Coordinates of C-alpha atoms and ligand atoms in Angstrom, one line a residue:
M1 CA 32.3 11.8 62.8
T2 CA 34.7 12.6 65.7
P3 CA 34.6 16.4 66.4
K4 CA 37.9 18.2 67.0
I5 CA 36.4 20.4 69.6
S6 CA 33.6 20.1 72.1
V7 CA 32.1 23.0 74.1
I8 CA 30.3 21.9 77.2
G9 CA 27.6 24.4 78.4
I10 CA 26.1 26.4 75.5
G11 CA 24.7 29.4 77.3
Y12 CA 25.9 32.8 76.2
L13 CA 29.6 32.1 76.5
G14 CA 29.5 28.5 75.2
A15 CA 27.2 29.0 72.3
V16 CA 29.1 32.0 71.0
H17 CA 32.4 30.2 71.5
A18 CA 31.2 27.0 69.7
A19 CA 30.0 29.0 66.7
S20 CA 33.1 31.1 66.7
M21 CA 35.4 28.0 66.7
A22 CA 33.4 26.6 63.7
E23 CA 33.9 30.0 62.0
L24 CA 37.7 29.5 62.5
G25 CA 37.3 26.2 60.5
H26 CA 37.2 23.6 63.3
D27 CA 34.7 20.7 63.7
V28 CA 32.7 21.6 66.8
I29 CA 30.1 19.9 68.9
G30 CA 28.3 21.9 71.6
L31 CA 26.7 20.1 74.6
D32 CA 24.1 21.1 77.0
V33 CA 21.8 19.3 79.5
D34 CA 18.9 21.5 78.4
P35 CA 17.3 19.6 75.4
E36 CA 15.3 22.7 74.4
R37 CA 18.4 24.9 74.1
V38 CA 20.1 22.1 72.1
A39 CA 17.1 21.7 69.8
A40 CA 16.8 25.5 69.2
L41 CA 20.5 25.9 68.4
Q42 CA 20.5 22.8 66.1
A43 CA 17.5 24.3 64.3
G44 CA 19.5 27.6 63.8
R45 CA 17.5 29.5 66.4
A46 CA 19.5 31.6 68.9
P47 CA 18.0 31.2 72.4
F48 CA 19.1 34.8 73.2
H49 CA 19.5 38.2 71.5
E50 CA 23.1 38.8 70.4
P51 CA 24.0 40.9 67.4
G52 CA 25.8 38.9 64.8
F53 CA 25.3 35.5 66.5
D54 CA 22.4 34.3 64.3
E55 CA 24.4 34.6 61.1
L56 CA 27.4 32.9 62.7
L57 CA 25.2 30.0 63.9
R58 CA 23.6 29.6 60.6
R59 CA 26.9 29.6 58.8
G60 CA 28.3 27.0 61.2
L61 CA 25.4 24.7 60.8
A62 CA 25.3 25.1 57.0
S63 CA 29.1 24.3 56.8
G64 CA 28.5 21.0 58.6
R65 CA 31.2 22.0 61.1
L66 CA 28.8 22.8 64.0
R67 CA 26.3 20.6 65.7
F68 CA 24.8 20.2 69.2
T69 CA 24.0 17.4 71.5
T70 CA 22.8 16.4 75.0
D71 CA 24.8 13.2 75.1
Y72 CA 28.3 13.2 76.5
A73 CA 29.1 10.0 74.5
D74 CA 29.1 12.2 71.4
L75 CA 32.1 14.2 72.7
A76 CA 34.4 11.2 73.0
G77 CA 37.5 11.4 70.9
A78 CA 37.6 15.2 70.6
E79 CA 41.0 16.8 71.0
V80 CA 40.0 19.8 72.9
H81 CA 37.0 20.2 75.3
F82 CA 36.0 23.8 76.4
L83 CA 34.1 24.2 79.6
G84 CA 31.6 27.1 79.2
L85 CA 29.4 26.4 82.3
G86 CA 27.8 29.1 84.4
T87 CA 29.0 29.8 87.9
P88 CA 26.1 31.7 89.5
Q89 CA 26.1 33.2 92.9
R90 CA 25.3 30.5 95.6
A91 CA 21.8 30.5 97.0
D92 CA 23.3 30.4 100.5
G93 CA 26.0 33.1 100.3
M94 CA 28.2 35.4 98.2
G95 CA 30.5 32.7 96.8
A96 CA 30.3 31.1 93.3
D97 CA 28.2 27.9 92.9
L98 CA 30.5 25.5 91.1
S99 CA 28.1 22.6 91.0
H100 CA 27.4 22.8 87.2
L101 CA 31.1 22.9 86.5
R102 CA 31.8 19.9 88.8
T103 CA 29.0 17.8 87.4
A104 CA 30.1 18.5 83.9
V105 CA 33.8 17.7 84.6
A106 CA 32.7 14.3 86.2
A107 CA 30.5 13.5 83.1
L108 CA 33.3 14.5 80.8
A109 CA 35.9 12.4 82.6
A110 CA 33.8 9.4 82.0
V111 CA 34.1 9.7 78.2
L112 CA 37.6 11.0 78.0
P113 CA 40.2 8.2 77.6
A114 CA 39.4 7.4 74.0
R115 CA 42.2 8.9 71.9
D116 CA 44.7 6.1 71.4
G117 CA 47.3 7.6 73.7
A118 CA 47.2 11.1 72.1
D119 CA 46.9 14.1 74.5
T120 CA 43.5 15.5 75.2
L121 CA 43.1 19.1 76.4
V122 CA 40.4 20.4 78.6
V123 CA 40.1 24.2 78.6
G124 CA 38.1 26.0 81.3
K125 CA 36.5 29.2 80.2
S126 CA 34.1 29.8 83.1
T127 CA 34.7 32.5 85.6
V128 CA 35.9 30.7 88.8
P129 CA 37.3 31.5 92.2
V130 CA 41.1 31.2 92.4
G131 CA 42.1 27.6 93.2
T132 CA 39.4 25.9 91.1
S133 CA 41.7 24.9 88.1
R134 CA 44.2 23.1 90.3
E135 CA 41.4 21.3 92.1
L136 CA 39.6 20.2 88.9
A137 CA 43.0 19.2 87.3
E138 CA 43.4 16.7 90.1
T139 CA 40.3 14.9 89.0
L140 CA 40.7 15.2 85.3
E141 CA 44.4 14.4 85.0
Q142 CA 43.9 11.1 86.7
V143 CA 42.8 10.0 83.1
A144 CA 46.0 9.3 81.2
G145 CA 46.9 11.9 78.5
V146 CA 44.4 14.5 79.8
R147 CA 45.6 18.0 80.6
L148 CA 43.7 21.0 81.9
M149 CA 44.2 24.7 81.1
W150 CA 42.3 27.8 82.2
N151 CA 41.5 30.3 79.4
P152 CA 39.1 32.9 80.9
E153 CA 36.6 34.6 78.6
F154 CA 36.2 38.3 78.6
L155 CA 33.3 38.7 76.2
R156 CA 30.7 41.4 76.7
E157 CA 27.0 40.7 75.9
G158 CA 26.1 42.7 72.9
F159 CA 29.6 42.4 71.5
A160 CA 30.1 38.6 72.2
V161 CA 31.0 37.6 68.6
Q162 CA 33.4 40.5 68.1
D163 CA 35.0 39.9 71.6
T164 CA 35.5 36.2 70.8
L165 CA 36.9 36.5 67.3
T166 CA 39.0 39.7 68.0
P167 CA 39.8 39.6 71.7
D168 CA 41.9 42.2 73.5
R169 CA 44.2 39.4 74.7
L170 CA 44.2 35.6 75.3
V171 CA 45.1 34.4 78.8
Y172 CA 46.4 30.8 79.2
G173 CA 46.6 29.4 82.7
I174 CA 48.8 26.4 83.2
P175 CA 50.1 24.6 86.4
D176 CA 53.7 25.8 86.0
P177 CA 54.4 28.7 83.7
G178 CA 58.2 28.2 84.3
V179 CA 58.4 25.0 82.2
R180 CA 57.6 24.3 78.5
D181 CA 54.1 22.9 78.2
Q182 CA 52.6 21.0 75.4
R183 CA 49.1 22.4 76.3
V184 CA 50.2 25.9 75.1
E185 CA 50.9 24.6 71.6
M186 CA 47.7 22.7 71.5
L187 CA 45.6 25.7 72.3
D188 CA 47.7 27.9 70.0
A189 CA 46.8 25.5 67.2
I190 CA 43.1 26.1 67.9
Y191 CA 43.4 29.9 68.1
A192 CA 45.9 30.0 65.2
P193 CA 43.9 32.5 63.1
L194 CA 43.6 34.9 66.1
L195 CA 47.3 34.7 66.9
E196 CA 48.2 35.2 63.2
A197 CA 46.0 38.3 63.3
G198 CA 48.2 39.7 66.1
V199 CA 46.2 39.0 69.2
T200 CA 48.6 38.9 72.3
R201 CA 48.6 35.6 74.3
L202 CA 49.8 35.6 77.8
V203 CA 50.8 32.4 79.5
M204 CA 50.7 32.4 83.3
G205 CA 49.9 30.1 86.3
Y206 CA 46.4 28.8 86.9
E207 CA 45.9 31.1 89.9
A208 CA 46.9 34.3 88.0
A209 CA 44.7 33.4 85.0
E210 CA 41.7 32.9 87.4
L211 CA 42.5 36.1 89.1
V212 CA 42.8 38.1 85.9
K213 CA 39.2 37.4 85.1
V214 CA 37.7 38.1 88.5
S215 CA 39.8 41.2 89.1
A216 CA 38.9 42.6 85.6
N217 CA 35.2 42.4 86.4
A218 CA 35.8 43.8 89.9
F219 CA 37.8 46.7 88.4
L220 CA 35.0 47.5 85.9
A221 CA 32.4 47.4 88.7
T222 CA 34.6 49.6 90.8
K223 CA 35.0 52.1 88.0
I224 CA 31.2 52.3 87.6
S225 CA 30.6 52.6 91.3
F226 CA 33.4 55.2 91.6
I227 CA 31.6 57.6 89.2
N228 CA 28.3 56.7 90.8
A229 CA 29.7 57.7 94.2
V230 CA 30.9 61.0 92.7
S231 CA 27.4 61.2 91.3
E232 CA 26.0 61.2 94.9
M233 CA 28.5 64.0 95.7
C234 CA 27.2 65.9 92.6
E235 CA 23.7 65.6 93.8
A236 CA 24.6 67.0 97.2
T237 CA 26.5 70.0 95.7
G238 CA 24.8 70.8 92.4
A239 CA 27.6 69.7 90.1
D240 CA 26.9 67.8 86.9
V241 CA 28.4 64.3 86.9
T242 CA 28.5 64.1 83.1
D243 CA 30.8 67.2 83.1
V244 CA 33.0 65.6 85.8
A245 CA 33.1 62.2 83.9
R246 CA 33.9 63.8 80.6
A247 CA 36.8 65.8 82.0
L248 CA 38.1 62.8 84.0
G249 CA 38.0 60.5 81.0
M250 CA 40.2 62.7 79.0
D251 CA 43.1 61.8 81.3
D252 CA 44.2 58.7 79.4
R253 CA 45.5 57.1 82.6
I254 CA 41.8 57.1 83.7
G255 CA 40.1 56.6 80.3
S256 CA 36.5 57.4 79.5
K257 CA 35.1 53.9 79.3
F258 CA 32.9 52.6 82.2
L259 CA 32.6 56.1 83.6
R260 CA 28.9 56.5 82.6
A261 CA 27.1 57.4 85.8
G262 CA 23.5 56.2 86.2
V263 CA 21.5 53.5 87.8
G264 CA 24.6 51.2 87.9
Y265 CA 25.7 47.8 86.8
G266 CA 23.8 44.6 86.6
G267 CA 23.8 41.4 84.4
G268 CA 25.0 37.9 84.9
C269 CA 28.6 38.7 85.6
L270 CA 29.7 41.9 87.3
P271 CA 27.4 41.7 90.4
K272 CA 28.0 38.0 91.1
D273 CA 31.7 38.0 90.2
L274 CA 32.3 40.9 92.5
R275 CA 30.6 39.1 95.4
A276 CA 32.4 35.8 94.6
F277 CA 35.7 37.6 94.6
L278 CA 35.0 39.1 98.0
A279 CA 34.0 35.7 99.4
S280 CA 37.1 34.1 97.9
A281 CA 39.3 36.8 99.4
E282 CA 37.8 36.1 102.8
E283 CA 38.4 32.4 102.4
H284 CA 42.1 33.2 101.7
G285 CA 42.4 35.5 104.7
V286 CA 42.7 38.7 102.7
G287 CA 39.1 39.9 103.1
E288 CA 40.3 43.2 104.5
A289 CA 42.4 44.0 101.4
L290 CA 39.4 43.6 99.1
G291 CA 36.8 44.9 101.7
F292 CA 36.3 48.0 99.6
L293 CA 34.4 45.8 97.1
R294 CA 31.6 45.7 99.6
E295 CA 31.3 49.4 99.3
V296 CA 31.4 49.1 95.5
D297 CA 28.4 46.8 95.8
A298 CA 26.6 49.2 98.2
V299 CA 27.1 52.2 96.0
N300 CA 25.5 50.2 93.1
E301 CA 22.6 49.2 95.3
R302 CA 22.0 52.8 96.5
R303 CA 21.6 54.1 92.9
R304 CA 18.6 51.8 92.5
T305 CA 17.1 53.2 95.7
R306 CA 17.8 56.7 94.5
V307 CA 15.6 56.3 91.5
V308 CA 12.7 55.4 93.8
T309 CA 13.3 58.4 96.1
L310 CA 13.5 60.7 93.0
A311 CA 10.2 59.3 91.8
E312 CA 8.8 60.1 95.3
E313 CA 10.2 63.6 95.1
M314 CA 8.5 64.2 91.8
L315 CA 5.1 62.5 92.5
G316 CA 4.8 62.5 96.2
E317 CA 3.0 59.3 97.3
L318 CA 3.6 56.6 94.7
A319 CA 0.6 54.4 95.5
G320 CA -1.7 54.2 92.4
R321 CA 0.5 56.5 90.3
R322 CA 1.1 55.4 86.7
I323 CA 4.8 55.0 86.0
T324 CA 6.3 53.7 82.8
V325 CA 9.8 52.1 82.9
L326 CA 11.7 52.2 79.6
G327 CA 14.0 49.2 79.6
A328 CA 14.1 45.8 81.2
A329 CA 17.4 44.3 79.9
F330 CA 20.4 45.0 82.1
K331 CA 22.0 46.9 79.2
P332 CA 21.0 47.7 75.6
D333 CA 21.5 45.2 72.7
S334 CA 20.8 42.3 75.1
D335 CA 17.6 40.5 76.2
D336 CA 19.3 39.4 79.5
V337 CA 17.5 40.5 82.6
R338 CA 19.7 38.8 85.2
D339 CA 20.2 41.3 88.0
S340 CA 18.8 44.0 85.8
P341 CA 18.8 47.4 87.5
A342 CA 15.7 48.4 85.4
L343 CA 13.6 45.4 86.5
D344 CA 14.8 45.8 90.1
V345 CA 13.7 49.4 90.2
A346 CA 10.4 48.5 88.5
A347 CA 9.8 45.9 91.2
R348 CA 10.6 48.4 94.0
L349 CA 8.2 51.0 92.4
L350 CA 5.5 48.2 92.4
E351 CA 6.2 47.4 96.0
A352 CA 5.6 51.1 96.8
G353 CA 2.2 50.7 95.3
A354 CA 2.8 52.4 91.9
D355 CA 0.9 51.3 88.8
V356 CA 4.0 50.3 86.8
R357 CA 4.3 49.4 83.1
V358 CA 7.6 48.2 81.7
T359 CA 8.6 47.9 78.1
D360 CA 11.8 46.9 76.3
P361 CA 12.6 46.2 72.6
E362 CA 14.0 42.7 73.3
A363 CA 13.5 41.6 76.9
L364 CA 9.8 41.3 77.3
A365 CA 9.9 37.6 78.1
G366 CA 12.3 38.2 80.9
A367 CA 10.3 41.1 82.2
T368 CA 7.2 39.0 82.2
R369 CA 8.8 36.3 84.2
R370 CA 9.9 38.7 86.9
L371 CA 6.9 41.1 87.0
G372 CA 4.0 39.2 85.5
P373 CA 2.2 39.8 82.1
E374 CA -0.1 42.6 83.4
R375 CA 3.0 44.8 84.0
V376 CA 4.7 44.4 80.6
V377 CA 3.7 46.3 77.5
A378 CA 5.1 45.8 74.0
G379 CA 6.0 48.9 72.1
T380 CA 7.1 52.3 73.4
T381 CA 4.1 54.3 72.3
A382 CA 1.6 51.9 74.0
A383 CA 3.8 51.8 77.2
L384 CA 4.0 55.6 77.4
H385 CA 0.2 56.1 77.1
G386 CA -1.2 57.5 80.3
A387 CA 2.1 57.8 82.2
E388 CA 2.4 60.3 85.0
L389 CA 6.2 59.6 85.2
V390 CA 8.6 58.0 82.7
V391 CA 11.7 56.3 84.0
L392 CA 14.4 55.5 81.5
L393 CA 16.6 52.8 82.8
T394 CA 18.1 50.9 79.9
E395 CA 19.6 53.2 77.2
W396 CA 18.4 51.5 74.0
R397 CA 19.0 53.7 71.0
E398 CA 15.2 54.0 70.5
Y399 CA 14.8 55.6 73.9
R400 CA 17.8 57.9 73.5
D401 CA 16.3 59.2 70.3
L402 CA 12.9 60.0 71.7
D403 CA 11.6 63.4 70.7
P404 CA 10.5 65.3 73.8
A405 CA 7.7 67.2 72.1
A406 CA 6.2 64.1 70.4
T407 CA 6.6 62.1 73.6
S408 CA 4.8 64.7 75.7
E409 CA 1.7 64.1 73.5
L410 CA 1.6 60.4 74.6
V411 CA 1.9 60.8 78.3
E412 CA -0.5 62.0 81.0
A413 CA 2.0 64.3 82.6
P414 CA 5.5 65.2 81.2
R415 CA 7.8 64.0 84.0
M416 CA 11.0 62.0 83.2
I417 CA 13.7 60.4 85.2
D418 CA 16.7 59.8 83.0
G419 CA 18.4 56.9 84.9
R420 CA 21.3 56.6 82.4
N421 CA 22.1 60.3 81.6
V422 CA 21.4 59.9 77.9
L423 CA 18.8 62.6 77.3
D424 CA 19.6 66.3 76.9
P425 CA 17.9 67.8 79.9
R426 CA 17.7 71.2 78.4
D427 CA 15.8 69.9 75.3
W428 CA 13.4 68.1 77.5
A429 CA 12.9 71.0 79.9
E430 CA 12.3 73.3 77.0
A431 CA 9.6 71.0 75.7
G432 CA 7.8 71.3 79.0
W433 CA 9.1 68.3 80.8
E434 CA 10.1 68.1 84.5
I435 CA 13.3 66.1 84.0
R436 CA 15.5 64.7 86.7
S437 CA 18.7 62.7 86.2
L438 CA 21.1 60.8 88.5
G439 CA 24.1 63.0 89.5
R440 CA 22.7 66.2 88.0
A441 CA 20.9 69.1 89.5
P442 CA 17.3 69.5 88.4
T443 CA 17.0 71.3 85.1
P444 CA 14.6 74.2 85.6
R445 CA 11.8 74.5 83.0
P446 CA 12.0 77.8 81.2
A447 CA 9.6 80.3 82.6
P448 CA 6.4 80.5 80.5
R449 CA 6.7 83.1 77.7
P450 CA 5.0 86.4 78.7
T451 CA 1.7 87.0 77.0
P452 CA 2.2 89.6 74.2
L453 CA 1.1 93.1 75.3
P454 CA -1.6 94.8 73.4
S455 CA 0.0 97.0 70.7
G456 CA 1.1 100.4 71.7
Q457 CA 2.0 99.4 75.3
R458 CA 5.6 99.2 76.4
V459 CA 7.2 97.1 79.1
L460 CA 7.7 99.2 82.2
A461 CA 11.3 99.5 83.4
G462 CA 11.8 97.7 86.7
T463 CA 10.2 94.4 85.7
T464 CA 12.2 91.2 85.4
P465 CA 15.7 92.1 84.0
S466 CA 16.8 90.4 80.8
R467 CA 20.1 88.4 80.6
Q468 CA 21.6 91.4 78.7
D469 CA 20.6 93.8 81.5
I470 CA 22.3 91.5 84.0
A471 CA 25.5 91.3 81.9
L472 CA 25.6 95.0 81.5
A473 CA 25.1 95.7 85.2
A474 CA 27.9 93.2 86.0
A475 CA 30.2 94.9 83.5
R476 CA 29.5 98.3 85.0
Q477 CA 30.1 96.9 88.5
L478 CA 33.5 95.5 87.4
A479 CA 34.4 98.8 85.7
R480 CA 33.7 100.7 88.9
A481 CA 35.8 98.2 91.1
Ligands
UDX501 C1 31.0 42.1 81.7 C2 32.4 42.4 81.3 O1 32.5 43.6 80.6 C3 33.0 41.3 80.4 O2 34.3 41.5 80.2 C4 32.8 40.0 81.2 O3 33.3 38.9 80.4 C5 31.4 39.7 81.6 O4 30.9 40.8 82.3 P1 28.6 42.3 80.4 O5 28.0 41.7 81.7 O6 28.2 41.8 79.1 O7 30.2 42.1 80.5 O8 28.3 43.9 80.5 P2 29.1 45.2 80.6 O9 29.1 45.8 79.2 O10 30.4 45.1 81.3 O11 28.1 46.1 81.5 C6 27.8 45.7 82.8 C7 26.8 46.6 83.4 O12 27.5 47.9 83.7 C8 25.6 47.0 82.6 O13 24.5 46.9 83.5 C9 25.9 48.4 82.1 O14 24.7 49.1 81.9 C10 26.7 49.0 83.3 N1 27.5 50.1 83.0 C11 28.6 49.9 82.1 C12 27.4 51.3 83.6 O15 26.5 51.5 84.4 N2 28.2 52.3 83.3 C13 29.2 52.2 82.4 O16 30.0 53.2 82.2 C14 29.4 51.0 81.8

């Protein structure tokens, strides 16, 4: 059976896109060069943790509208081919590595001209440096009837299904937005249910479409690093960054999203896309204009170092000290550990000689690959056992809901670094914890309660004044002034 749609590259983006297109009613085939990934998906097993994806995959397979292959020949005849390949950071610099994309385009071009003269649309979804679409179009459009569009994907891990089926907007990049273009109608037909549901679609030039995506990610990274830079200022002055962020976010020109201060951003997109944007700006001679992005990257890096110095402030020498890191994924509801701040900090603590244990509800395999099996523990309770310091670095619900009193029973010493500002420091301090956060002054533990005096004795005047005494004295002073 000839599929209507093919999706080449079925990683996070591609697999979710393929299953979502089947959900919209299209016949879809997903291709990957990794036979294990293809076999897993074909058997209904998601190769990553993504809420809602398993059901979508199962529904697609059961409907007969979704299948997977490793063979490009199976794609021949499809009307629309989506490119969902990864564009990682180059091993030799900051730019994007386009080799997977180029190889896939060449392999696709070899099976393309088989539609009896009808147009074939190739739709790029990968995040690419500006100029890539025009360059790839030159190769692809040598085949009669083949047209290329760029349609960047904005999905977030953890919300991938929702972001694909109900996106904020659809961006179509075409070579000349000034003229009517058949490609727009072809892609509109694929996305018809989304457009009918009211999703806005914006048609623009290739370069603008490419830039929307990289600048969106650079902006998000900048927003996080902005609040994290303010967080450094808070640490220097005793302000609480969560107070600052809350008040800032209420200005709807600023908005409260992506203003959560902490150990910073990671993942397979923000860090590498920011660096690729910088590299591409330099290539185009505007490196100076986007030079501040280097600072955005540096602020993000410093937050990771700060967690290690905080650990040193709390423990002194780290060598041999038992530290439990809560979280390995780069963010909650994901098992992705690419450029994960949590794993990076864990690795730095290990380098400093600490005896580190890492746990995570979903990302144990990734943590094991990076740190080795002896460092990774399944289950929060087991991981906390014997800890002299706990460092919360990925804000999974289960860690946010930890009970301070019960947790103190599990550890060797009640010390906590809240690297995501998700715990209430007062509750933890009251339960006897020494708790430090990023961007907040240390929360003093309440003084131990005085031992009750033997009956009959009275507290002598002149001992530690109560809050009421202080308030009364202040009121008297004011009245005198
Ligand atoms: C991101 C973009 O959001 C998405 O549009 C794009 O398509 C791919 O890259 P994702 O990598 O899934 O998506 O993660 P995102 O939710 O953006 O979070 C990125 C990182 O920033 C995480 O490490 C997260 O913990 C961190 N973050 C996010 C903060 O430190 N503070 C915040 O306020 C928000």
